[in-house]
Coordinates of C-alpha atoms in Angstrom, one line a residue:
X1 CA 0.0 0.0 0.0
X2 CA 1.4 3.4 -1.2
X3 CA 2.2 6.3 1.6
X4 CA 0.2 9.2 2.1
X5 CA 2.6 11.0 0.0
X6 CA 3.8 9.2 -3.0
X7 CA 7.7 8.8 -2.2
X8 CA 8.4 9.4 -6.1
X9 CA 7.3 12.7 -6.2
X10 CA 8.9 16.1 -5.9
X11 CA 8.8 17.8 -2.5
X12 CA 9.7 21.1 -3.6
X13 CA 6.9 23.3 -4.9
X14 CA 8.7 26.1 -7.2
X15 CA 6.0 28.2 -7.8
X16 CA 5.2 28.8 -4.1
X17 CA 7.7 29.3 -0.7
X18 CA 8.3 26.1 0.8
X19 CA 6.6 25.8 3.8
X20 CA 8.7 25.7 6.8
X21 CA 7.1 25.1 9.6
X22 CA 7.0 26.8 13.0
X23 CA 10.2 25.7 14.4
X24 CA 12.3 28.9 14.3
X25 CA 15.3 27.0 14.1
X26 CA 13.8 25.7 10.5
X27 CA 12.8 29.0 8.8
X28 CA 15.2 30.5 6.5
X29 CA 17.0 33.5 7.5
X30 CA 15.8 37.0 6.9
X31 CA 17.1 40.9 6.7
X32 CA 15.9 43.6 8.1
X33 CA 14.7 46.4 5.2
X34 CA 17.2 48.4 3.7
X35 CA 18.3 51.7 4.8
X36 CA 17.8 54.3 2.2
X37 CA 21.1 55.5 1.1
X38 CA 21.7 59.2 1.6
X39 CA 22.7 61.3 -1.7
X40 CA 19.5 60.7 -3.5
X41 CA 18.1 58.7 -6.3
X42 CA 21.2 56.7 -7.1
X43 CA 21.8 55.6 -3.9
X44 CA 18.4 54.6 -3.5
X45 CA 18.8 52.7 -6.6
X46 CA 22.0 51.0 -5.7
X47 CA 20.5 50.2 -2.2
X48 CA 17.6 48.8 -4.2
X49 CA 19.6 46.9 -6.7
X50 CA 21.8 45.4 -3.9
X51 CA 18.4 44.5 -1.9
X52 CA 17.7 42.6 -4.7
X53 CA 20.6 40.7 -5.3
X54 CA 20.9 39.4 -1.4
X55 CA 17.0 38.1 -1.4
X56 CA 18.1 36.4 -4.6
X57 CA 20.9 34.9 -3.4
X58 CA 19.2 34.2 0.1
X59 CA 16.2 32.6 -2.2
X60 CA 18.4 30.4 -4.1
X61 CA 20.6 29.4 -1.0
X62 CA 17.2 28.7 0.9
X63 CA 15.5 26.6 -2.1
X64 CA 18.7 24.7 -2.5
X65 CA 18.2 23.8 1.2
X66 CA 15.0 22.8 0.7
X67 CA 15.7 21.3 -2.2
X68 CA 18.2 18.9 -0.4
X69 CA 16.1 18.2 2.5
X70 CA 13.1 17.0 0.4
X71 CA 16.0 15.0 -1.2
X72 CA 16.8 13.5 2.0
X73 CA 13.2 13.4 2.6
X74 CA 12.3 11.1 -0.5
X75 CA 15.3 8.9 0.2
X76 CA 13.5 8.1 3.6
X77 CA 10.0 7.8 2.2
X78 CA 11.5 5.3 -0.4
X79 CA 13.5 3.4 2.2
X80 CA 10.3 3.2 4.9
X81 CA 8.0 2.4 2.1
X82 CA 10.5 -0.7 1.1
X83 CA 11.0 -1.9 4.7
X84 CA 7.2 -1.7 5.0
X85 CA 6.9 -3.4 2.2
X86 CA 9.5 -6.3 2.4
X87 CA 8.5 -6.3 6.5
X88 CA 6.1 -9.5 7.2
X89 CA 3.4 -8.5 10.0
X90 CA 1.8 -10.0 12.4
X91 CA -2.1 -9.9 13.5
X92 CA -1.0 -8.0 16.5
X93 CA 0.9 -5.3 13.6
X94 CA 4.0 -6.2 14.7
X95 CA 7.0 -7.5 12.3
X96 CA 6.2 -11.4 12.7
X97 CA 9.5 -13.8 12.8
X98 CA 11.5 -14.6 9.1
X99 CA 11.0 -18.2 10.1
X100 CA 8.0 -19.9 11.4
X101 CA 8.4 -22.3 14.5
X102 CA 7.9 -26.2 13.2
X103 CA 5.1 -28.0 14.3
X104 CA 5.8 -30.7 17.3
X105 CA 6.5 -34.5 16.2
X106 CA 4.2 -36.8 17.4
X107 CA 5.0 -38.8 20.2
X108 CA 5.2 -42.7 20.0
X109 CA 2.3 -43.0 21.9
X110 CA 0.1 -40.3 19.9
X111 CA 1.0 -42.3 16.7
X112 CA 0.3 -45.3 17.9
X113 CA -3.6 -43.6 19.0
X114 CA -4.2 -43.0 15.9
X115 CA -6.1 -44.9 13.4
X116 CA -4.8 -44.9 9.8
X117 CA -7.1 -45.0 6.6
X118 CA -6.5 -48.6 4.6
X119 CA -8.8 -50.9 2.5
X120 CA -9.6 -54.0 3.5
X121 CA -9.4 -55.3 -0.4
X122 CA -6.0 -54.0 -0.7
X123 CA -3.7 -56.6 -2.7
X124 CA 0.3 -54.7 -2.4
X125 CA 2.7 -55.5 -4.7
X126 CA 3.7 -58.7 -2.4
X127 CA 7.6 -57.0 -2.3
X128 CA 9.3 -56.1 1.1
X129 CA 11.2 -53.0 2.4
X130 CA 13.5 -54.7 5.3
X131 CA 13.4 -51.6 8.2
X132 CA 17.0 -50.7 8.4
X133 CA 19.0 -50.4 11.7
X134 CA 19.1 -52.8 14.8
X135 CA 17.6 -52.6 18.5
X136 CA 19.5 -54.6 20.6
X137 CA 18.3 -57.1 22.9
X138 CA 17.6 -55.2 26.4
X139 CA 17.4 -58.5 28.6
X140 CA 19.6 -61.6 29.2
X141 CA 17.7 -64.3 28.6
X142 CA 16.9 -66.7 25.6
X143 CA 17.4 -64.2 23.1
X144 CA 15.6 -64.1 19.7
X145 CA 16.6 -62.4 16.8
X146 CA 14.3 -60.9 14.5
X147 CA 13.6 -58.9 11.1
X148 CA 11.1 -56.1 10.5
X149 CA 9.4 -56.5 7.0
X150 CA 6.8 -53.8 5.3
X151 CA 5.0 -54.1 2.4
X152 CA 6.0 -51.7 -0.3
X153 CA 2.7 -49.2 -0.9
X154 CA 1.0 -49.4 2.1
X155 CA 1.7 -45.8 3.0
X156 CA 2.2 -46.5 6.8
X157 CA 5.0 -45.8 9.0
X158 CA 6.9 -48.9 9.2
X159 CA 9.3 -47.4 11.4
X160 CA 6.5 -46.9 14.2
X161 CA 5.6 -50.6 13.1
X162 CA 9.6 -52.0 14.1
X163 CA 9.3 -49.6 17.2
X164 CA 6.3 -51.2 18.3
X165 CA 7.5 -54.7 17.8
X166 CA 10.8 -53.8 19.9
X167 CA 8.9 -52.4 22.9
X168 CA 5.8 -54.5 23.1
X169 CA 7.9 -58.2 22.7
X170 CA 10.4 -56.7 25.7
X171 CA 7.6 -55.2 27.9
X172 CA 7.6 -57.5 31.4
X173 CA 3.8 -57.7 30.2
X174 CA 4.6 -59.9 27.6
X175 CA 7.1 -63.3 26.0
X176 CA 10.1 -61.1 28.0
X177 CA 8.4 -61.7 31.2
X178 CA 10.8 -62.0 34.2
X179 CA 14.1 -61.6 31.9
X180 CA 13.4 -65.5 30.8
X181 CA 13.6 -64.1 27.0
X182 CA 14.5 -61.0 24.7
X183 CA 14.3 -60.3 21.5
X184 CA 16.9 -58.4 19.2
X185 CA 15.7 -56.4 15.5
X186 CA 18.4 -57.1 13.4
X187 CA 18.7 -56.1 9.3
X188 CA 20.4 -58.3 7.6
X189 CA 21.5 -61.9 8.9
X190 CA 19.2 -65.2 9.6
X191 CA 16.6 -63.9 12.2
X192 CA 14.8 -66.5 13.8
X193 CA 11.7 -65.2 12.2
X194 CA 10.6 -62.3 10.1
X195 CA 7.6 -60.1 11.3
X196 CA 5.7 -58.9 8.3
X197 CA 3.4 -55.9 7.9
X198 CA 1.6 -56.7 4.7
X199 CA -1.9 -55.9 2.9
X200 CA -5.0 -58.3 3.6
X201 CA -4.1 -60.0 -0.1
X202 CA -0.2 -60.6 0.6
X203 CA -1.4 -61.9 4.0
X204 CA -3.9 -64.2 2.7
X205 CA -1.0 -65.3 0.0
X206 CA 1.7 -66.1 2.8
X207 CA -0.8 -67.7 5.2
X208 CA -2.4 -70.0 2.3
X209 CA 1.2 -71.5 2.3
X210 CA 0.5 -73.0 5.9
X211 CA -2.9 -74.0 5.2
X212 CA -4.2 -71.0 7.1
X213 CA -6.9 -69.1 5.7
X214 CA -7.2 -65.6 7.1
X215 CA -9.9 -64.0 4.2
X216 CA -12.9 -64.9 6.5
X217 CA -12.0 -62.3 9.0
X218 CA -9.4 -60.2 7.6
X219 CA -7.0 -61.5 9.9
X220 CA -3.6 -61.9 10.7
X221 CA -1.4 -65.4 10.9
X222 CA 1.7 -66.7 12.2
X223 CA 2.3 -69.0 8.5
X224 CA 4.7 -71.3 10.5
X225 CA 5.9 -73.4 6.9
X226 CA 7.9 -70.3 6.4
X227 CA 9.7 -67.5 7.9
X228 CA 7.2 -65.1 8.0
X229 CA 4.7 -64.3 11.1
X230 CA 2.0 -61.7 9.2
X231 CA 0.7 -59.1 10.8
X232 CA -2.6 -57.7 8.4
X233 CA -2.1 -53.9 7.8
X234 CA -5.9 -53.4 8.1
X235 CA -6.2 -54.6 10.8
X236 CA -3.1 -52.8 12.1
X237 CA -4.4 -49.5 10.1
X238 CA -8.1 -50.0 11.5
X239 CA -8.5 -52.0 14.6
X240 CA -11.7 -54.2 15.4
X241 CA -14.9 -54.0 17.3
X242 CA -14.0 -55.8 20.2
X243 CA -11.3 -53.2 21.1
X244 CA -13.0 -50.5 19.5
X245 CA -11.4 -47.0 19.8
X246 CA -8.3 -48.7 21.6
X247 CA -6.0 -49.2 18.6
X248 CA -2.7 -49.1 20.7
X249 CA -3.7 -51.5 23.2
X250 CA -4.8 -53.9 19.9
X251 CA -1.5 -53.3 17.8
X252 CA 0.1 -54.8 21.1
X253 CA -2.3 -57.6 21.0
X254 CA -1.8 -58.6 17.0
X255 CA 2.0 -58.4 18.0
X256 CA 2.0 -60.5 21.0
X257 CA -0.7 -63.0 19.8
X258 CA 0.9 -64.0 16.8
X259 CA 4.6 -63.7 17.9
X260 CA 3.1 -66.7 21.1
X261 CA 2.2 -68.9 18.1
X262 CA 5.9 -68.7 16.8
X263 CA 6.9 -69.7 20.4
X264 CA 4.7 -72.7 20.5
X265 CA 1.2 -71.3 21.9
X266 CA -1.7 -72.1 20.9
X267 CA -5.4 -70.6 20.8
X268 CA -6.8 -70.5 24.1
X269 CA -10.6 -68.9 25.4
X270 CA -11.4 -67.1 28.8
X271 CA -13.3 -69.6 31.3
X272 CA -14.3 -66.7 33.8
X273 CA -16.8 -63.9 33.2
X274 CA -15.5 -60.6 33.4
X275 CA -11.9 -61.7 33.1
X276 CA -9.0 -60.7 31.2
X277 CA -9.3 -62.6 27.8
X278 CA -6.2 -65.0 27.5
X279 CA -3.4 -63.4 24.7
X280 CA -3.7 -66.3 22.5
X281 CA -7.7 -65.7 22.4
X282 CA -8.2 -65.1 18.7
X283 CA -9.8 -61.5 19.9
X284 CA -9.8 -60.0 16.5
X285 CA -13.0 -62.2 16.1
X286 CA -14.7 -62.0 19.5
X287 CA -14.5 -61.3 23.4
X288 CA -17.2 -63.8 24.4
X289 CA -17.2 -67.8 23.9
X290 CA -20.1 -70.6 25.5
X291 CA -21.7 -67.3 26.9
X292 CA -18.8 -66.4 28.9
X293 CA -17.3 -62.4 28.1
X294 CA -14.0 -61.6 28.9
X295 CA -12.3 -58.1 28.7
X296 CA -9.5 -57.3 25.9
X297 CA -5.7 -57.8 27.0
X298 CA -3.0 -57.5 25.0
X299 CA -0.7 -58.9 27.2
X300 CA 0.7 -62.8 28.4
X301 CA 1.4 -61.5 31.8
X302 CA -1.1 -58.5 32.3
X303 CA -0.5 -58.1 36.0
X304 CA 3.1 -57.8 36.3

C-alpha cells in the first residue's frame, strides 16, 4: 500500500515558498529592510539593486536547502516504504518472525492412538522394504533375533511398526516376562523369524502357504511353513470392534498374539466372566465364547 505521500514525487513546490514550519530554528533567515542610502536617487537605486541581489541569493541558497532536504526526505520515504513493504506482519501489527516455529513431532504413543485410513481389499505389490537399523536385545535371557518387513505401498509408518514390535515383545507384560527371553531387530543376517506388515491379499497369500486361511476375517497369521509371522495392515491401520477406539492397546495384541504362536502357543478362550481374555484368544473375532465375556488384553502377563 502506497504512503500518504507518493515517495516518487517532488517535494519542492517552485512556484510557491516552501513551507517551513513553526520551528524557528527551521525558517530561512531573513534581513531587516534596507536603509535608504543618503545622496539621493542613485543611492536609493543602488541600495535597491543590492536588496535585490541578497534576497536572490538568500532565495536560491534557501530553495537549495529545501531542495536537499526533500531529497533527503524522499530517500527516507522510499526506504520506509520498502522496509514496509518487504516487512512480514503479524495480527497484532508487529514485524512477525522470518521463520515460522515447526510444528511438534508426534509422540510414539500419539502415533500409535491413531487410526490410519487402509482398505480391506487391498492386494500390495507382495515385495518387502526390510526396516534398516538394529535394537538390541535389552534382557539376558533366551534371546531371539528378528527382522522387520513392510509391504512396499502401504503408506504407513513402518518405522513406528519396528518400534512397536521392539517395545511391546520386551515389555515385562509380555514373552520377555521375568528376563526369561529377549528379542533383538536385526537387518540383515538369519533372524529366527521375520515379522511382516503386509496388505490383507499378501497376507492371505503367505498364510495360504500353511494352510491357514485368514480371508474370513481379515486376519492376521503366524504362516509357521515359512519365515514369515503376518501381521494384516488393516487390521493394524483399522483395529476391530472388540477393542474398539483402543487401537494401541490392539496393535500390542496382534504383536504378542501372533509372535506366542511362533513360540509354540496355541489358541486358548477365557473360562471366567469378566476376566481378562487370555493373549492367545483369537480376539480380533470375539470377546465372548459358550456365553462367557472376557475383557481385551494384550498382554501374556497382564498383571506384572
Amino acid at each position: 500500500m502506497a504512503a500518504a505521500g507518493e515517495p516518487y514525487a517532488s517535494v519542492t513546490r517552485w512556484e510557491t515558498a516552501p513551507d517551513v514550519g513553526t520551528d524557528p530554528d527551521d525558517a530561512p533567515p531573513t534581513g531587516e529592510p534596507a536603509v535608504p542610502a543618503k545622496g539621493g536617487g542613485k543611492g536609493r537605486t543602488f541600495t535597491g539593486i543590492a536588496a535585490a541581489a541578497v534576497t536572490t541569493v538568500l532565495a536560491v541558497v534557501v530553495a537549495g536547502q529545501v531542495t536537499d532536504q526533500g531529497a533527503d526526505d524522499t530517500v527516507g520515504a522510499r526506504s520506509q516504504a520498502r522496509d514496509a513493504r518487504d516487512a512480514p506482519v503479524r495480527a497484532n501489527g508487529g514485524a512477525a518472525p522470518s521463520v515460522s516455529p515447526s510444528a511438534t513431532p508426534l509422540t510414539y504413543e500419539q502415533k500409535m492412538g491413531k487410526v490410519y485410513a487402509l482398505s480391506p481389499t487391498l492386494e500390495g505389490p507382495g515385495t518387502f522394504d526390510a526396516i534398516p537399523g538394529v535394537d538390541k536385545a535389552p534382557g539376558k535371557g533366551q534371546k531371539y533375533t528378528y527382522r522387520v518387513d513392510v509391504e512396499q505401498g502401504l503408506g504407513l509408518d513402518g518405522e513406528l511398526f519396528a518400534e512397536a514390535v521392539q517395545k511391546t515383545l520386551n515389555d515385562n507384560r509380555s514373552w520377555a516376562h521375568n528376563g526369561g527371553r529377549t528379542f533383538e531387530r536385526i537387518h540383515s543376517g538369519d533372524p529366527d523369524f521375520v515379522i511382516t506388515l503386509a496388505s490383507p491379499g499378501t497376507t492371505a497369500d503367505w498364510c495360504a502357504r500353511s494352510g491357514l486361511d485368514t480371508t474370513i476375517d481379515n486376519v492376521s497369521c503366524d504362516s509357521a511353513a515359512t519365515e514369515r509371522v503376518m501381521i494384516n495392515a488393516y487390521r493394524w491401520a483399522r483395529g476391530s470392534t472388540t477393542y474398539g477406539d483402543q487401537i494401541h492397546a490392539y496393535r500390542q495384541m496382534l504383536i504378542n498374539h501372533e509372535i506366542g504362536h511362533r513360540l509354540g502357543y496355541s489358541h486358548v478362550t477365557c473360562d471366567k466372566e469378566g476376566d481378562l481374555a487370555p493373549v492367545m484368544q483369537q480376539q480380533t473375532k470375539f470377546l465372548e465364547y459358550d456365553g462367557i465375556r472376557c475383557r481385551p488384553n494384550p498382554w501374556p502377563y497382564p498383571k506384572s
